[in-house]
Short mmCIF file of C-alpha atoms in Angstrom, two decimals:
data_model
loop_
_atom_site.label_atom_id
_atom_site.label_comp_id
_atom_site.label_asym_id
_atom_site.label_seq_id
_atom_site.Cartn_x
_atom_site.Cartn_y
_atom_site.Cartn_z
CA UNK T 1 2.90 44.13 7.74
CA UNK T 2 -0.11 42.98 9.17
CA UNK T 3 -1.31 43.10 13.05
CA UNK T 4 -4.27 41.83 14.89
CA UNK T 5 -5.26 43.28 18.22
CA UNK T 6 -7.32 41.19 20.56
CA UNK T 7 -8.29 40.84 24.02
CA UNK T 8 -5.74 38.52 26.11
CA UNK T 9 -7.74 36.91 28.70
CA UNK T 10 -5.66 33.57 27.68
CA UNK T 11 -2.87 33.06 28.13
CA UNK T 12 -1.37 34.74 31.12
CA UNK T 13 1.90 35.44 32.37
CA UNK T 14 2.18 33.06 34.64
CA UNK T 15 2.15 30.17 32.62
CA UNK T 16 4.96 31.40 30.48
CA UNK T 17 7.74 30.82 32.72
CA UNK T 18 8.39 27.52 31.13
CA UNK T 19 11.71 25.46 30.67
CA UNK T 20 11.55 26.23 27.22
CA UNK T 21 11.17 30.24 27.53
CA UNK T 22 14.23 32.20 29.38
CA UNK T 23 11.77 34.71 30.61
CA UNK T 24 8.73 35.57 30.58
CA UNK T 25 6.76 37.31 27.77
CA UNK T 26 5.35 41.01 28.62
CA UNK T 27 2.22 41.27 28.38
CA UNK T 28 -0.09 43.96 28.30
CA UNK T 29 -3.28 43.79 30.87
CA UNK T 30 -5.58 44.74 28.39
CA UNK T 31 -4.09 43.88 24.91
CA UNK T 32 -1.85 42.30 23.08
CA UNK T 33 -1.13 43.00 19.22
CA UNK T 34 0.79 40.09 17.29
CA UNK T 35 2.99 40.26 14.01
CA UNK T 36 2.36 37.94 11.58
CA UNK T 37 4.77 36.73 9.20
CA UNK T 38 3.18 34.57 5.89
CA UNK T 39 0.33 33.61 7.70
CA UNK T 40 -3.13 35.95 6.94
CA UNK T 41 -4.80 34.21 9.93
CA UNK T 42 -3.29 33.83 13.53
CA UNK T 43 -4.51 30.50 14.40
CA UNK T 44 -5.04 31.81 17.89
CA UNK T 45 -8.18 33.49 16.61
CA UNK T 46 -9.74 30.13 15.31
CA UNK T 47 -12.93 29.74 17.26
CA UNK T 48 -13.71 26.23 18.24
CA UNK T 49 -14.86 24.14 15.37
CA UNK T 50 -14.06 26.72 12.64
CA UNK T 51 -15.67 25.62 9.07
CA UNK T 52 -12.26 26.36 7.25
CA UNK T 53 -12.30 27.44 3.39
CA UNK T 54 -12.61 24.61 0.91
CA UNK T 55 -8.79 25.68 -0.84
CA UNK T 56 -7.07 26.97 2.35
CA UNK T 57 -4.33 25.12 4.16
CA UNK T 58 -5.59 23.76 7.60
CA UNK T 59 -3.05 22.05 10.17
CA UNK T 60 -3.58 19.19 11.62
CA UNK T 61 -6.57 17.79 13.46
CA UNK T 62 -7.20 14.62 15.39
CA UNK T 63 -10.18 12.62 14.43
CA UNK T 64 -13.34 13.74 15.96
CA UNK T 65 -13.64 10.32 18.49
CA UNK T 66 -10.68 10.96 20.86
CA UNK T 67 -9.50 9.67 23.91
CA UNK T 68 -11.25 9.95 27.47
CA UNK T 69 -9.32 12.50 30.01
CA UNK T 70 -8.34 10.87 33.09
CA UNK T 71 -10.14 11.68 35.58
CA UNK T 72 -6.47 13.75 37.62
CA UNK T 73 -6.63 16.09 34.75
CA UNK T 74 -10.34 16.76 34.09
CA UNK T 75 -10.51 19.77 35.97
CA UNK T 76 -7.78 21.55 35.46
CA UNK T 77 -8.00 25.14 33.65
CA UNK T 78 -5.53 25.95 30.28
CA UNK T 79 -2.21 26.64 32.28
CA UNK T 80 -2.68 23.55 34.47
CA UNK T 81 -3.05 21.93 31.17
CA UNK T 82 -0.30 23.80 29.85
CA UNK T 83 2.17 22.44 32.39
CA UNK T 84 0.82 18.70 32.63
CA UNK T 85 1.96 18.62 28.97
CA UNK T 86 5.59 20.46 29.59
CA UNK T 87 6.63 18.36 32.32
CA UNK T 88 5.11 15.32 31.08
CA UNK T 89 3.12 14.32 34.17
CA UNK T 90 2.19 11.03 34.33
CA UNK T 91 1.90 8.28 31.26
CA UNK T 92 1.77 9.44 27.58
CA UNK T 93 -1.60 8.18 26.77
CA UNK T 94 -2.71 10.11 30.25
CA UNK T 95 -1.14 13.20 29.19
CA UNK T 96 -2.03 13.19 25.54
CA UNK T 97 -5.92 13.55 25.55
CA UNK T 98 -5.37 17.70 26.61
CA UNK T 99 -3.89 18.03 23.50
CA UNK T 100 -7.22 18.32 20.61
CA UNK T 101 -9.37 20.37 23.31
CA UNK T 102 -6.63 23.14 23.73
CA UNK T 103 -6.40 23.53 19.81
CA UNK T 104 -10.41 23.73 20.28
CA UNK T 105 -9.26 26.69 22.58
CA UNK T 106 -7.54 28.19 19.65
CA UNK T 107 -3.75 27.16 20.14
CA UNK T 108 -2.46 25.94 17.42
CA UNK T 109 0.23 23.02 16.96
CA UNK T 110 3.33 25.75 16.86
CA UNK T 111 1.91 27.70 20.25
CA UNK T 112 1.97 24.55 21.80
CA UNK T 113 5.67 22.98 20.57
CA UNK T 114 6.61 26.67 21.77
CA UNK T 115 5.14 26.52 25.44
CA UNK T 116 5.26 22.63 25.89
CA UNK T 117 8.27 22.10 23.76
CA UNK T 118 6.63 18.79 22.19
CA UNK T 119 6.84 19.15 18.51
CA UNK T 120 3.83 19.23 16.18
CA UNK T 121 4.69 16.01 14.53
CA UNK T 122 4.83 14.16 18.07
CA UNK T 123 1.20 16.07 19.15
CA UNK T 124 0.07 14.26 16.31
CA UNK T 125 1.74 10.78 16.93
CA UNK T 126 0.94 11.19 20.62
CA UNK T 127 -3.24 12.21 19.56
CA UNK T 128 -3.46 9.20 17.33
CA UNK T 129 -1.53 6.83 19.04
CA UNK T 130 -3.69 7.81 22.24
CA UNK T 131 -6.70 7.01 20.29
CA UNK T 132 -5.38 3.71 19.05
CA UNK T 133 -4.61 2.38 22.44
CA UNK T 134 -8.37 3.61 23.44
CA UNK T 135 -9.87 1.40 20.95
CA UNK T 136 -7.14 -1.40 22.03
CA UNK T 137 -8.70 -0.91 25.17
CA UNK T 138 -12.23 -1.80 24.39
CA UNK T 139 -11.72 -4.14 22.05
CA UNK T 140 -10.38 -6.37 25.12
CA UNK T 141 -6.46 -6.55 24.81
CA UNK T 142 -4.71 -8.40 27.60
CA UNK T 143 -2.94 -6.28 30.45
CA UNK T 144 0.27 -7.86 29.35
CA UNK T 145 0.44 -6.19 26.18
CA UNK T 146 -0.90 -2.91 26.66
CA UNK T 147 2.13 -3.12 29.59
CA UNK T 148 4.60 -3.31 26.68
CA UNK T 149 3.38 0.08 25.12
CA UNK T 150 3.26 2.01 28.73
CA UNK T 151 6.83 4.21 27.99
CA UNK T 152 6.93 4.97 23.96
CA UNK T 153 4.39 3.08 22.41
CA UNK T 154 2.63 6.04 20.54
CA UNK T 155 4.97 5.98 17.74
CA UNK T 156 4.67 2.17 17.54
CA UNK T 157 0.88 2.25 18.01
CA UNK T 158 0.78 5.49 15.68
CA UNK T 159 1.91 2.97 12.60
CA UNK T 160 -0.98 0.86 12.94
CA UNK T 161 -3.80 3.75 12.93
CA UNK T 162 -5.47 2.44 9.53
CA UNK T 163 -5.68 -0.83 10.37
CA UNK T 164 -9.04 -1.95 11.44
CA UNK T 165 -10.12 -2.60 14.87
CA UNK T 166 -10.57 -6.15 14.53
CA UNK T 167 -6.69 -6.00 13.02
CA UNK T 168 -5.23 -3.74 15.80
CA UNK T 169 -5.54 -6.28 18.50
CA UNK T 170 -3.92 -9.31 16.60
CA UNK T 171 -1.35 -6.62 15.15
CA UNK T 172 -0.27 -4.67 18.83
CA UNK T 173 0.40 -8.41 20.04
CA UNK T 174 2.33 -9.80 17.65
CA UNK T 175 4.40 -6.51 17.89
CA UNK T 176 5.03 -7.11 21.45
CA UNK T 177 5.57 -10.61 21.39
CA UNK T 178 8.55 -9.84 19.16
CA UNK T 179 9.75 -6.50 20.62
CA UNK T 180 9.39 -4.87 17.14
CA UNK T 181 10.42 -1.25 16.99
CA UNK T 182 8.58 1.58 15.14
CA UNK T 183 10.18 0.96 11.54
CA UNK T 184 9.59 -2.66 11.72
CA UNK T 185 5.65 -1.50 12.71
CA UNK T 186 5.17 0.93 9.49
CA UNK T 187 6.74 -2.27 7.70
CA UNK T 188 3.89 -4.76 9.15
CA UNK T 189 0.99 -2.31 8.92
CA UNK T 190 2.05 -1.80 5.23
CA UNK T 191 1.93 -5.41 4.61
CA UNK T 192 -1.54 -5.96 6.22
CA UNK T 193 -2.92 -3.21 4.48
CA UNK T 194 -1.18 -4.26 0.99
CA UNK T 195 -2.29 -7.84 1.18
CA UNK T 196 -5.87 -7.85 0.29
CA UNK T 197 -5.23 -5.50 -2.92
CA UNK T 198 -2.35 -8.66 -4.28
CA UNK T 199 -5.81 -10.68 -4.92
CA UNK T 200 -4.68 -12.85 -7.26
CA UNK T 201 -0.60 -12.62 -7.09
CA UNK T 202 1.37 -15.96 -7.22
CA UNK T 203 0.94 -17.85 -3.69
CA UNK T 204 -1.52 -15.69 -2.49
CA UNK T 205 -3.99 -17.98 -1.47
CA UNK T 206 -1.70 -19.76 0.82
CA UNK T 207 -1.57 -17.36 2.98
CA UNK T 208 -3.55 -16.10 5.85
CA UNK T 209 -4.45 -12.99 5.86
CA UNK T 210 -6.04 -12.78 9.87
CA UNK T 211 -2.15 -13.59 10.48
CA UNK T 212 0.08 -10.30 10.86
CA UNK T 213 3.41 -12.75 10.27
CA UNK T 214 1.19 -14.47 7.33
CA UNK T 215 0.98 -10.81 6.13
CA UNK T 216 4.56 -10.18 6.54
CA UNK T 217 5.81 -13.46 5.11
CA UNK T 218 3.83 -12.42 2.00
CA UNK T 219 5.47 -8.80 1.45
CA UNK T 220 9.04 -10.53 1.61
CA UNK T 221 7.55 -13.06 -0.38
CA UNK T 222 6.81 -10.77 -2.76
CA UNK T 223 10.60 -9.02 -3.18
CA UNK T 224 12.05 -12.28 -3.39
CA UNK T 225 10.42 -12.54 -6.63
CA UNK T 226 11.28 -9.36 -8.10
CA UNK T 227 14.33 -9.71 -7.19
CA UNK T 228 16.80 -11.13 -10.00
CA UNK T 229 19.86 -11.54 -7.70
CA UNK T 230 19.57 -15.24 -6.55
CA UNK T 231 21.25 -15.04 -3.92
CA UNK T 232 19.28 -12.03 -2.44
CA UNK T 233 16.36 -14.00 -3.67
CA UNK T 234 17.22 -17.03 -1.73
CA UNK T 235 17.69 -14.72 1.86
CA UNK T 236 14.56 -13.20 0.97
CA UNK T 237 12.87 -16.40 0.95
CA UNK T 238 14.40 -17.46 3.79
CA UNK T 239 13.45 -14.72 6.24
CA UNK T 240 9.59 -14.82 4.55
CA UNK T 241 9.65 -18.56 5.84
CA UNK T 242 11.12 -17.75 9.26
CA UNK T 243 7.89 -15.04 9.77
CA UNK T 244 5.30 -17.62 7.93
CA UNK T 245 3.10 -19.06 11.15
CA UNK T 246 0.50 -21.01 8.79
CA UNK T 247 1.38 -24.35 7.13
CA UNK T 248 0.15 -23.47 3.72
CA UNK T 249 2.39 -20.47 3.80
CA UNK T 250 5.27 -22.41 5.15
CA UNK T 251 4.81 -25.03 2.55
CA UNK T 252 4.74 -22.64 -0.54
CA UNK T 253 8.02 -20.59 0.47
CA UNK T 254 9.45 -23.97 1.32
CA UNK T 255 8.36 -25.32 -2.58
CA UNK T 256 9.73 -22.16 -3.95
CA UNK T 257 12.95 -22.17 -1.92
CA UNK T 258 13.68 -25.90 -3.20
CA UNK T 259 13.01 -24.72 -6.95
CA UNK T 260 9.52 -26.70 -7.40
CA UNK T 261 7.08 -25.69 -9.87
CA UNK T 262 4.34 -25.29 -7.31
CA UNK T 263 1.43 -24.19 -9.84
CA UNK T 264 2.74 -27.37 -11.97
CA UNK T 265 1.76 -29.57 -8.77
CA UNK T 266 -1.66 -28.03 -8.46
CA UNK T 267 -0.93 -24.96 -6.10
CA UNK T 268 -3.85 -22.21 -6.29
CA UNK T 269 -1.23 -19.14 -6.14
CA UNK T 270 -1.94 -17.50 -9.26
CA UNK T 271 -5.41 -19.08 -10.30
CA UNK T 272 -7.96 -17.44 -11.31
CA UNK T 273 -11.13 -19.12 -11.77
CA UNK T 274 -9.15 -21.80 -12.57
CA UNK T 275 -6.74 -19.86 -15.17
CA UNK T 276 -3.05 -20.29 -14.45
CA UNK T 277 -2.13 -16.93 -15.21
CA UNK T 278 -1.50 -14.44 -12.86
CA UNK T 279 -4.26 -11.64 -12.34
CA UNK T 280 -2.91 -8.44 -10.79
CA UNK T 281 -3.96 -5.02 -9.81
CA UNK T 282 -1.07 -2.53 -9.82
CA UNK T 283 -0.81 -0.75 -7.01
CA UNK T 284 -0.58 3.41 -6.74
CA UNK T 285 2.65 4.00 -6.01
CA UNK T 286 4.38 0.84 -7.00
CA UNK T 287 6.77 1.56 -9.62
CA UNK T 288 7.94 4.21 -7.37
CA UNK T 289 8.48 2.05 -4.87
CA UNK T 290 9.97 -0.81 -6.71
CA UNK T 291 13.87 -1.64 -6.31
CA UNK T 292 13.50 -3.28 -9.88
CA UNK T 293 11.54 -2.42 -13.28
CA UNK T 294 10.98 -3.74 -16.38
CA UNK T 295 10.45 -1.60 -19.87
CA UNK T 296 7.92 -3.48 -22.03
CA UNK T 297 7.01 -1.89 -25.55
CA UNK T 298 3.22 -1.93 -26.05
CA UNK T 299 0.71 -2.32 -28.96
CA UNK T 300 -3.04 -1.69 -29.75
CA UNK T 301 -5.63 -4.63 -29.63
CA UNK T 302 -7.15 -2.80 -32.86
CA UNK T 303 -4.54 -3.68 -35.10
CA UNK T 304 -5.03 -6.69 -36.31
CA UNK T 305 -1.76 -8.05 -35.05
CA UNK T 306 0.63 -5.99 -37.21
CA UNK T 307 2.44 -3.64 -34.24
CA UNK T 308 2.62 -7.10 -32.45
CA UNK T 309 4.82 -8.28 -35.08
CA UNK T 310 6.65 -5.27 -35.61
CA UNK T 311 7.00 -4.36 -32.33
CA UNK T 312 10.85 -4.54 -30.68
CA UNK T 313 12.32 -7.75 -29.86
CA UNK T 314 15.04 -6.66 -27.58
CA UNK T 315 15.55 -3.73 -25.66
CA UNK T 316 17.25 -3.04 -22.37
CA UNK T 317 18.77 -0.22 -20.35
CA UNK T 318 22.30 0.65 -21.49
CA UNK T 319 25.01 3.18 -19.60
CA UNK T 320 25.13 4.79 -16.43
CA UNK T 321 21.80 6.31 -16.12
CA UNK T 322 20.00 3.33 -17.33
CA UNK T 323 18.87 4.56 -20.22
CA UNK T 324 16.24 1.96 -22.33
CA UNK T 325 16.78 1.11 -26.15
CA UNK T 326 15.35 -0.83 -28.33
CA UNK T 327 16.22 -2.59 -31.73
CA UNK T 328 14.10 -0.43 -33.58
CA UNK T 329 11.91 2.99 -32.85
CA UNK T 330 9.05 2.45 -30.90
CA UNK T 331 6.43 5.14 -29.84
CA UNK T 332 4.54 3.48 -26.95
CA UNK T 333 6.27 1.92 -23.69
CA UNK T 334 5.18 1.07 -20.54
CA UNK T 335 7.17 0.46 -16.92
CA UNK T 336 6.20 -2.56 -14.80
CA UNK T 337 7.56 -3.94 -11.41
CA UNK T 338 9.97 -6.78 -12.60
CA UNK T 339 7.15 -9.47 -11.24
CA UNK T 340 8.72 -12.80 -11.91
CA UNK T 341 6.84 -13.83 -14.84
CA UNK T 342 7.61 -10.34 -16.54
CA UNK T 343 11.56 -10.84 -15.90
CA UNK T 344 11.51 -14.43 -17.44
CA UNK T 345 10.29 -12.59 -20.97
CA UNK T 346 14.39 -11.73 -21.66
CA UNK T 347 13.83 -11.06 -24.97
CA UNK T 348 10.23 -10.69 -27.64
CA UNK T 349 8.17 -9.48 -24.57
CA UNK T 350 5.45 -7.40 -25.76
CA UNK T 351 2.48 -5.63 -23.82
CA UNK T 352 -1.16 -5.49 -25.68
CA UNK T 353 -3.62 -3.21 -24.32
CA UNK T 354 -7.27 -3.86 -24.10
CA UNK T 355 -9.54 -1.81 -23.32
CA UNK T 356 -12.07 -4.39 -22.18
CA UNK T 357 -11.06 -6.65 -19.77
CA UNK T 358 -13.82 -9.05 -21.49
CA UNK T 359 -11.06 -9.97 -24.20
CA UNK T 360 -10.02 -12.66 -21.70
CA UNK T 361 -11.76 -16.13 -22.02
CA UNK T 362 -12.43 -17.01 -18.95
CA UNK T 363 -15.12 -15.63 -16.68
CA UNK T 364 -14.45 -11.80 -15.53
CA UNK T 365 -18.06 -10.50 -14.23
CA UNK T 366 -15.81 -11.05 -10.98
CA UNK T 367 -13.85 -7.93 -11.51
CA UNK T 368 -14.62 -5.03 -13.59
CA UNK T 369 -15.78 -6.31 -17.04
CA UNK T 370 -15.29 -2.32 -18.86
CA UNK T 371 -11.86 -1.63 -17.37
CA UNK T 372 -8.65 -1.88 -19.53
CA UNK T 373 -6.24 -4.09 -19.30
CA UNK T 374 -2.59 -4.92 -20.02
CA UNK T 375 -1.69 -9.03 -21.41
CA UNK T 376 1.90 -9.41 -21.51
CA UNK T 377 2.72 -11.59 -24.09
CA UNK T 378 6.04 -13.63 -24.86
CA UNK T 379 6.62 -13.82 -28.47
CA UNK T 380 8.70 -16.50 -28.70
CA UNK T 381 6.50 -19.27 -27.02
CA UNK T 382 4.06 -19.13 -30.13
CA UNK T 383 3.53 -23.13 -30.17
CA UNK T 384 0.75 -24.04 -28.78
CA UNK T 385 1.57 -27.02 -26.28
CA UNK T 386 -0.22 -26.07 -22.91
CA UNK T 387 -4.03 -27.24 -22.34
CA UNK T 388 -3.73 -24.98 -19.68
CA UNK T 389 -1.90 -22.40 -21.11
CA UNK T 390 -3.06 -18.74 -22.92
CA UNK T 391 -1.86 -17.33 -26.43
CA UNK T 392 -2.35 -13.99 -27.75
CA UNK T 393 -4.54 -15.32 -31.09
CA UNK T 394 -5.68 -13.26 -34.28
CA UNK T 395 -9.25 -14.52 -34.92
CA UNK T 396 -11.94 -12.82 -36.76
CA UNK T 397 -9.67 -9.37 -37.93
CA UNK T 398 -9.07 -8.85 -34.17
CA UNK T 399 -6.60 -9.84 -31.48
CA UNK T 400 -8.02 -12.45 -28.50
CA UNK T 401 -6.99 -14.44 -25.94
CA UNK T 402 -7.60 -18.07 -26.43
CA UNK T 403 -7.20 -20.69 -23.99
CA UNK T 404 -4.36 -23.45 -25.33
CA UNK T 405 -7.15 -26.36 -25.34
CA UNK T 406 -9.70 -24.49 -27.41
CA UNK T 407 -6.83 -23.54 -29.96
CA UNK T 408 -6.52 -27.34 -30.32
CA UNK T 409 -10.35 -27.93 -30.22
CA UNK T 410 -10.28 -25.90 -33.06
CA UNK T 411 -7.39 -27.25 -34.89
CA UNK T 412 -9.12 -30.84 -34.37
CA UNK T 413 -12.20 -29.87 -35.99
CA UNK T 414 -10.52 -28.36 -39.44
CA UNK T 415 -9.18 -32.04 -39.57
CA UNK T 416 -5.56 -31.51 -39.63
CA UNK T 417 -3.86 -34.45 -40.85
CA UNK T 418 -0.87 -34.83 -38.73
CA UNK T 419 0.71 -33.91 -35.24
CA UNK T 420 3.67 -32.02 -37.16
CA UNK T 421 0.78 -30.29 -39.37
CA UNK T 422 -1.05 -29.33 -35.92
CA UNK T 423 2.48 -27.99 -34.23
CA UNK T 424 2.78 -25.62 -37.68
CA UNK T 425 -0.63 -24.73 -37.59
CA UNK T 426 -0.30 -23.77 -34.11
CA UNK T 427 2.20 -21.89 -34.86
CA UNK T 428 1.02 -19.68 -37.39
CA UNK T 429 -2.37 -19.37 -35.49
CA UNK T 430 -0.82 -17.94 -31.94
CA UNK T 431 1.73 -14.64 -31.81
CA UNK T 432 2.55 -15.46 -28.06
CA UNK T 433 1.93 -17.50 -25.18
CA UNK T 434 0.27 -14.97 -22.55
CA UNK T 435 2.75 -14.97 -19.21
CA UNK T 436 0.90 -12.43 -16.67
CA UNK T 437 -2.41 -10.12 -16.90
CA UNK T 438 -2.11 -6.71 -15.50
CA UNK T 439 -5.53 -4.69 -14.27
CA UNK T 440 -4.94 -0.69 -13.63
CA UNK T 441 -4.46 1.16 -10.37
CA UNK T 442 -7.45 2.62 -8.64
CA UNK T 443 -8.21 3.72 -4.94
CA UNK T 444 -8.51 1.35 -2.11
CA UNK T 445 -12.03 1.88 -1.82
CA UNK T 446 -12.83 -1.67 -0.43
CA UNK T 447 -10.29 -1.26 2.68
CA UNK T 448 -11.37 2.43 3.72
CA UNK T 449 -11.96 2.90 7.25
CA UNK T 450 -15.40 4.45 8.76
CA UNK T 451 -15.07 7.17 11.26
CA UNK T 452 -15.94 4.44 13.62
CA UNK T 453 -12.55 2.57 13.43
CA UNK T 454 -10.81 5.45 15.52
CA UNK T 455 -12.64 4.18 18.38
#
């Protein structure tokens, strides 16, 4: 058993008759020694700004910018502090700036839940969402709406800590304008962090992204089409069109709800430099997260086509647990959110992995030229028909992409004979019309936050 023995000039007795202690604690006048149980450190002996071990475990501690004290509890001592806290004196953001300097003091987060009886997890929700309101504060937010977080707005202001500065303000009032409550908060901050990493997803374009409800709109969006239940698809459409504030967003969940082909009218949702494919990045975490998935067998782009050919035609999960089967044994498979152009491919779906996104025919020096990526290719649209369209091609002992009016550039120029002879030719020359391309996850390093965005 291990024991420290220090000098206990803090704290005294007199601050430990508390609601939450049914007496007080002896204390010695001179010492005090202290059992430790799994912990090798008593955080009570942390001096202030300790430079902690690389490896080691360290709880929790608010970002260096932090709230101003008012100016009632500036100069109070620790066990004025102490009892500010347990009584909850005055507003939550008032009260909640004494919290980082008395873990500076050495108290650490389960000293203070024991004297104050606040718990660790609602120091830290009352810390951040303190420092939130701060920079709501200076940023200029009307009296109206900081009114609507004066009683238990740190948990709601808490959920929108890694937004931006510029994004708080917008964010806090559209929260109080429609009286949202802390789970519908953590479901709007999600979807304004989420939306700038969909670059590229179908509809995207039409909607704004300085818009928190044009945010929202697009997450629901979003789970309508991965959804395969119509009926949930249709509600989810619904409700994204009842949050959508701009008219291009309104317009696009109105085209999809009436069952228009809005990239066949000209919509930019899923264009890409003028490609009407979708482009996406998949997101850490995703699959996880997803309700629905699909199970795609994939191939190598070094094989000259032969595992594209060989490759499963149907599979699907079978029994209680779900379990996926093919029509033949397969080594390599790979799990994808059931996106809405990945569910269409019922049957012949097949993924081919590049390992240079340069593969693709159209230009790509606007995203990462050397990372891999997965086409998703649907084997049984091998006609070429679509000027517009993509097909997974074998030229030159080596798999490509080839855009649908090159194909028939090309077909034109070895003098084919006949439109029948072209549609056979086509045929032969394309193993799949290309339905979605899918870039790898990697860490939000555009949307990270400087220190400076606590302020």
């Amino acid at each position: 058993m291990l024991s420290l023995t220090f000098n206990s000039t803090r704290p005294t007795s007199s601050f430990l008759h508390t609601p939450f202690l049914s007496s007080p604690l002896p204390l010695n006048s001179h010492h005090k020694t202290i059992k430790l149980h799994r912990k090798p450190i008593s955080a009570a002996l942390i001096p202030a700004n300790p430079k902690p071990p690389g490896k080691l475990y360290q709880p929790f501690r608010p970002p260096p910018s932090q709230s101003p004290i008012p100016p009632q509890f500036r100069d109070l001592d620790t066990t004025a502090r102490l009892d500010v806290l347990t009584n909850r004196l005055g507003m939550w953001y008032e009260y909640a700036p004494l919290i980082p300097p008395l873990f500076q003091e050495g108290f650490d987060p389960s000293t203070l839940e024991e004297i104050t009886g606040i718990a660790g997890a609602e120091q830290n929700r009352l810390v951040v969402g303190a420092q939130v309101r701060e920079s709501l504060v200076q940023s200029g937010l009307d009296a109206e709406t900081l009114h609507y977080y004066e009683n238990d707005g740190a948990g709601l202001l808490y959920e929108i800590r890694l937004l931006t500065v510029s994004q708080r303000a917008a964010t806090a009032r559209y929260m109080a304008e429609n009286k949202f409550d802390v789970g519908d908060a953590n479901e709007l901050a999600r979807a304004i962090k989420d939306f700038p990493r969909r670059r590229g997803d179908r509809g995207w374009d039409s909607f704004d992204y300085t818009l928190p409800a044009d945010c929202l709109a697009f997450m629901y969006y979003r789970q309508a089409l991965e959804n395969r239940d119509a009926e949930m698809k249709t509600s989810a459409l619904e409700k994204a069109l009842s949050v959508a504030v701009s008219e291009p967003a309104k317009t696009w969940i109105t085209k999809e709800l009436e069952g228009n082909d809005v990239d066949a009218e000209g919509g930019n949702g899923s264009v890409v430099d003028g490609v009407k494919v979708p482009v996406v990045r998949l997101n850490l975490g995703e699959i996880a997260e997803a309700t629905v998935v699909a199970v795609l067998p994939v191939c190598g782009a070094g094989d000259r086509g032969k595992e594209v050919e060989e490759a499963p035609w149907e599979y699907g999960s079978k029994g209680d647990f779900g379990i996926v089967e093919g029509d033949k044994d397969w080594k390599r498979w790979v799990v994808l959110p059931a996106w809405e152009p990945v569910v269409k491919v019922k049957k012949g779906g097949v993924v081919v992995a590049f390992s240079d996104a340069r593969a693709l025919p159209w230009r790509v020096n606007r995203w990462y030229k050397e990372e891999p990526i997965l086409v998703v290719v649907d084997r049984r649209q091998q006609e070429v028909v679509s000027d517009d369209g993509f097909y997974l091609v074998l030229s030159e002992d080596e798999l490509k992409v080839e855009r649908g009016s090159a194909l028939k550039e090309k077909a034109l120029k070895e003098s084919l004979e006949s439109v029948s002879q072209w549609k056979d030719k086509g045929r032969k020359e394309s193993l799949g019309s290309v339905v979605i391309v899918v870039r790898p996850p990697k860490e939000d390093t555009e949307n990270e936050f400087a220190e400076e965005d606590w302020e």
